[in-house]
């Protein structure tokens, strides 16, 4: 029975068709419509300069620092993020974090006393690294920043001429170029240049600004963020090592606050001393001056006139009668009569 079912099944199956050779297209046949092809990317070059920047912070930062850090990440397509670092950890641990994240540059924000903000720029793991005090922070979300730019576009870097004159500024210039410039043909970048990063040196500080380039008249509109970097030290290694340069004009925030407190205390002490002196003056006996030497200043002697004796009687003046007087008398009489009649 089983063999019969097998033979019946084989007989019921249709035979396979033989493959035919592809026939040539007929001459009168119409060509097929062209399929839509995806255009190749604009930047067809190879990404060689593989700079990656790790941007993160320590615990204890405020909301303004958090927004500043987020703004830098959006402006730099070659950046990476990481979780906040604990305060108890040493700074050289950041080199291992950069190695795990496959980053060779680092921007680290360090918060102290919940009011002071420090920024580390480092070339990991060999160095050098620089430590700055960050002041006057303004973010992208503020209303004054009216400019705009394409996300992931390449920025122009504009430096003050002082960066080429002094050696420590020249080192910082190279560090800024390697960190803030977007590598060519980066996968997340766009091949457009529509904004400028400016680094200017005034008042012994580095002022960072970000401007939009308007194509119509080549004018600049500020995008943000903006902040001021006060250089503290430049180290040979990454997050430590021998000191290459120390800023002599730098004053720590603790010293600045201490001087303000001392100046306020000195003003208060001065006011108290003035009050004490006034009390002593009031309690002291007053010395009366017998004669005031300034009394005679405003006395002017009058001119002496000769004495004249009148011997002749003065002439009497002629009496002039008032013509209007009788009329007045008549009017008064008329008024009296009128009153009596009424």
mmCIF file of C-alpha atoms in Angstrom, residues 43-193:
data_model
loop_
_atom_site.group_PDB
_atom_site.id
_atom_site.type_symbol
_atom_site.label_atom_id
_atom_site.label_comp_id
_atom_site.label_asym_id
_atom_site.label_seq_id
_atom_site.Cartn_x
_atom_site.Cartn_y
_atom_site.Cartn_z
ATOM 1 C CA UNK A 43 31.783 64.814 0.773
ATOM 2 C CA UNK A 44 33.248 61.841 -1.088
ATOM 3 C CA UNK A 45 36.704 62.180 0.464
ATOM 4 C CA UNK A 46 38.201 59.910 3.074
ATOM 5 C CA UNK A 47 38.082 60.781 6.758
ATOM 6 C CA UNK A 48 41.760 60.819 7.740
ATOM 7 C CA UNK A 49 42.039 63.302 10.631
ATOM 8 C CA UNK A 50 40.161 61.246 13.231
ATOM 9 C CA UNK A 51 39.996 63.773 16.064
ATOM 10 C CA UNK A 52 37.406 62.935 18.710
ATOM 11 C CA UNK A 53 36.703 65.241 21.658
ATOM 12 C CA UNK A 54 35.215 64.013 24.936
ATOM 13 C CA UNK A 55 33.071 66.703 26.622
ATOM 14 C CA UNK A 56 31.841 65.977 30.138
ATOM 15 C CA UNK A 57 31.934 67.394 33.669
ATOM 16 C CA UNK A 58 32.195 66.629 37.349
ATOM 17 C CA UNK A 59 29.270 66.466 39.741
ATOM 18 C CA UNK A 60 27.977 69.670 41.306
ATOM 19 C CA UNK A 61 27.672 71.871 38.194
ATOM 20 C CA UNK A 62 24.780 74.337 37.913
ATOM 21 C CA UNK A 63 22.204 74.615 35.118
ATOM 22 C CA UNK A 64 24.184 77.276 33.187
ATOM 23 C CA UNK A 65 27.241 75.036 32.933
ATOM 24 C CA UNK A 66 25.075 72.129 31.826
ATOM 25 C CA UNK A 67 23.570 74.211 29.018
ATOM 26 C CA UNK A 68 27.024 75.455 27.977
ATOM 27 C CA UNK A 69 28.298 71.877 27.784
ATOM 28 C CA UNK A 70 25.286 70.849 25.687
ATOM 29 C CA UNK A 71 25.815 73.829 23.330
ATOM 30 C CA UNK A 72 29.432 72.827 22.718
ATOM 31 C CA UNK A 73 28.336 69.260 21.923
ATOM 32 C CA UNK A 74 25.814 70.488 19.333
ATOM 33 C CA UNK A 75 28.357 72.820 17.695
ATOM 34 C CA UNK A 76 31.079 70.141 17.519
ATOM 35 C CA UNK A 77 29.943 67.071 15.528
ATOM 36 C CA UNK A 78 33.178 65.240 16.381
ATOM 37 C CA UNK A 79 32.435 65.347 20.134
ATOM 38 C CA UNK A 80 31.346 62.564 22.468
ATOM 39 C CA UNK A 81 29.534 62.599 25.815
ATOM 40 C CA UNK A 82 29.989 60.670 29.027
ATOM 41 C CA UNK A 83 28.479 60.480 32.511
ATOM 42 C CA UNK A 84 29.537 62.913 35.222
ATOM 43 C CA UNK A 85 32.687 62.090 37.122
ATOM 44 C CA UNK A 86 32.713 61.774 40.896
ATOM 45 C CA UNK A 87 34.477 64.492 42.875
ATOM 46 C CA UNK A 88 36.578 61.994 44.818
ATOM 47 C CA UNK A 89 38.205 60.590 41.657
ATOM 48 C CA UNK A 90 41.610 61.871 40.631
ATOM 49 C CA UNK A 91 41.967 63.809 37.385
ATOM 50 C CA UNK A 92 44.381 61.338 35.754
ATOM 51 C CA UNK A 93 41.454 58.857 35.615
ATOM 52 C CA UNK A 94 40.108 60.980 32.717
ATOM 53 C CA UNK A 95 42.905 59.624 30.504
ATOM 54 C CA UNK A 96 41.524 56.107 30.937
ATOM 55 C CA UNK A 97 37.972 57.340 30.214
ATOM 56 C CA UNK A 98 39.199 58.967 26.989
ATOM 57 C CA UNK A 99 40.948 55.745 26.011
ATOM 58 C CA UNK A 100 37.751 53.741 26.564
ATOM 59 C CA UNK A 101 35.749 56.256 24.521
ATOM 60 C CA UNK A 102 38.420 56.266 21.775
ATOM 61 C CA UNK A 103 38.974 60.049 22.147
ATOM 62 C CA UNK A 104 42.289 61.855 21.848
ATOM 63 C CA UNK A 105 41.113 65.311 23.061
ATOM 64 C CA UNK A 106 39.122 66.279 26.144
ATOM 65 C CA UNK A 107 37.137 69.242 27.485
ATOM 66 C CA UNK A 108 36.437 68.721 31.182
ATOM 67 C CA UNK A 109 34.348 71.102 33.315
ATOM 68 C CA UNK A 110 35.258 71.026 37.002
ATOM 69 C CA UNK A 111 32.912 72.642 39.551
ATOM 70 C CA UNK A 112 34.057 73.759 43.003
ATOM 71 C CA UNK A 113 31.976 75.170 45.881
ATOM 72 C CA UNK A 114 28.926 75.152 43.562
ATOM 73 C CA UNK A 115 29.914 78.603 42.277
ATOM 74 C CA UNK A 116 33.369 78.385 40.647
ATOM 75 C CA UNK A 117 33.768 76.734 37.234
ATOM 76 C CA UNK A 118 37.085 75.507 35.813
ATOM 77 C CA UNK A 119 37.714 74.168 32.310
ATOM 78 C CA UNK A 120 40.454 71.701 31.354
ATOM 79 C CA UNK A 121 41.602 71.396 27.725
ATOM 80 C CA UNK A 122 43.844 68.388 27.236
ATOM 81 C CA UNK A 123 45.554 66.351 24.548
ATOM 82 C CA UNK A 124 45.285 62.825 25.927
ATOM 83 C CA UNK A 125 47.267 60.873 26.936
ATOM 84 C CA UNK A 126 50.614 62.570 26.213
ATOM 85 C CA UNK A 127 49.680 66.222 26.892
ATOM 86 C CA UNK A 128 49.918 69.190 27.073
ATOM 87 C CA UNK A 129 46.903 70.410 29.047
ATOM 88 C CA UNK A 130 45.662 73.831 30.158
ATOM 89 C CA UNK A 131 43.466 74.877 33.074
ATOM 90 C CA UNK A 132 41.163 77.914 32.836
ATOM 91 C CA UNK A 133 38.705 79.736 35.079
ATOM 92 C CA UNK A 134 35.431 80.214 33.175
ATOM 93 C CA UNK A 135 33.656 83.552 33.662
ATOM 94 C CA UNK A 136 30.659 85.417 32.156
ATOM 95 C CA UNK A 137 28.898 82.380 30.669
ATOM 96 C CA UNK A 138 26.013 82.997 28.215
ATOM 97 C CA UNK A 139 24.286 80.135 26.395
ATOM 98 C CA UNK A 140 22.548 79.636 23.035
ATOM 99 C CA UNK A 141 19.068 79.879 24.552
ATOM 100 C CA UNK A 142 19.394 83.547 25.528
ATOM 101 C CA UNK A 143 17.316 86.103 23.627
ATOM 102 C CA UNK A 144 20.305 88.242 22.653
ATOM 103 C CA UNK A 145 21.738 85.413 20.512
ATOM 104 C CA UNK A 146 19.673 85.906 17.354
ATOM 105 C CA UNK A 147 21.962 84.074 14.889
ATOM 106 C CA UNK A 148 21.626 80.539 13.559
ATOM 107 C CA UNK A 149 23.784 78.000 11.719
ATOM 108 C CA UNK A 150 23.484 74.561 10.129
ATOM 109 C CA UNK A 151 23.937 71.668 12.535
ATOM 110 C CA UNK A 152 27.273 69.951 11.909
ATOM 111 C CA UNK A 153 28.701 72.665 9.649
ATOM 112 C CA UNK A 154 32.411 73.497 9.689
ATOM 113 C CA UNK A 155 33.457 76.677 11.555
ATOM 114 C CA UNK A 156 36.162 79.189 10.677
ATOM 115 C CA UNK A 157 38.616 79.845 13.525
ATOM 116 C CA UNK A 158 39.659 83.481 13.994
ATOM 117 C CA UNK A 159 42.541 84.274 16.374
ATOM 118 C CA UNK A 160 43.885 87.503 17.804
ATOM 119 C CA UNK A 161 47.381 88.560 16.519
ATOM 120 C CA UNK A 162 48.723 88.174 20.086
ATOM 121 C CA UNK A 163 48.456 84.373 19.668
ATOM 122 C CA UNK A 164 51.437 84.491 17.260
ATOM 123 C CA UNK A 165 53.628 86.771 19.401
ATOM 124 C CA UNK A 166 53.937 84.975 22.750
ATOM 125 C CA UNK A 167 54.918 81.284 23.121
ATOM 126 C CA UNK A 168 52.255 80.253 25.659
ATOM 127 C CA UNK A 169 49.525 81.770 23.460
ATOM 128 C CA UNK A 170 50.959 79.948 20.428
ATOM 129 C CA UNK A 171 50.658 76.644 22.318
ATOM 130 C CA UNK A 172 47.056 77.455 23.268
ATOM 131 C CA UNK A 173 46.288 78.369 19.649
ATOM 132 C CA UNK A 174 47.388 74.931 18.440
ATOM 133 C CA UNK A 175 45.335 73.305 21.203
ATOM 134 C CA UNK A 176 42.235 75.319 20.222
ATOM 135 C CA UNK A 177 42.689 74.438 16.532
ATOM 136 C CA UNK A 178 42.898 70.703 17.226
ATOM 137 C CA UNK A 179 39.895 70.711 19.599
ATOM 138 C CA UNK A 180 37.395 73.142 18.068
ATOM 139 C CA UNK A 181 37.992 72.614 14.330
ATOM 140 C CA UNK A 182 35.778 69.961 12.724
ATOM 141 C CA UNK A 183 37.874 67.298 10.881
ATOM 142 C CA UNK A 184 37.458 67.251 7.123
ATOM 143 C CA UNK A 185 35.090 64.571 5.712
ATOM 144 C CA UNK A 186 33.792 63.714 9.183
ATOM 145 C CA UNK A 187 30.698 61.467 8.843
ATOM 146 C CA UNK A 188 28.487 63.722 10.997
ATOM 147 C CA UNK A 189 29.739 67.006 9.529
ATOM 148 C CA UNK A 190 28.328 69.063 6.667
ATOM 149 C CA UNK A 191 30.535 70.554 3.906
ATOM 150 C CA UNK A 192 29.426 74.124 4.603
ATOM 151 C CA UNK A 193 31.124 77.056 6.332
#
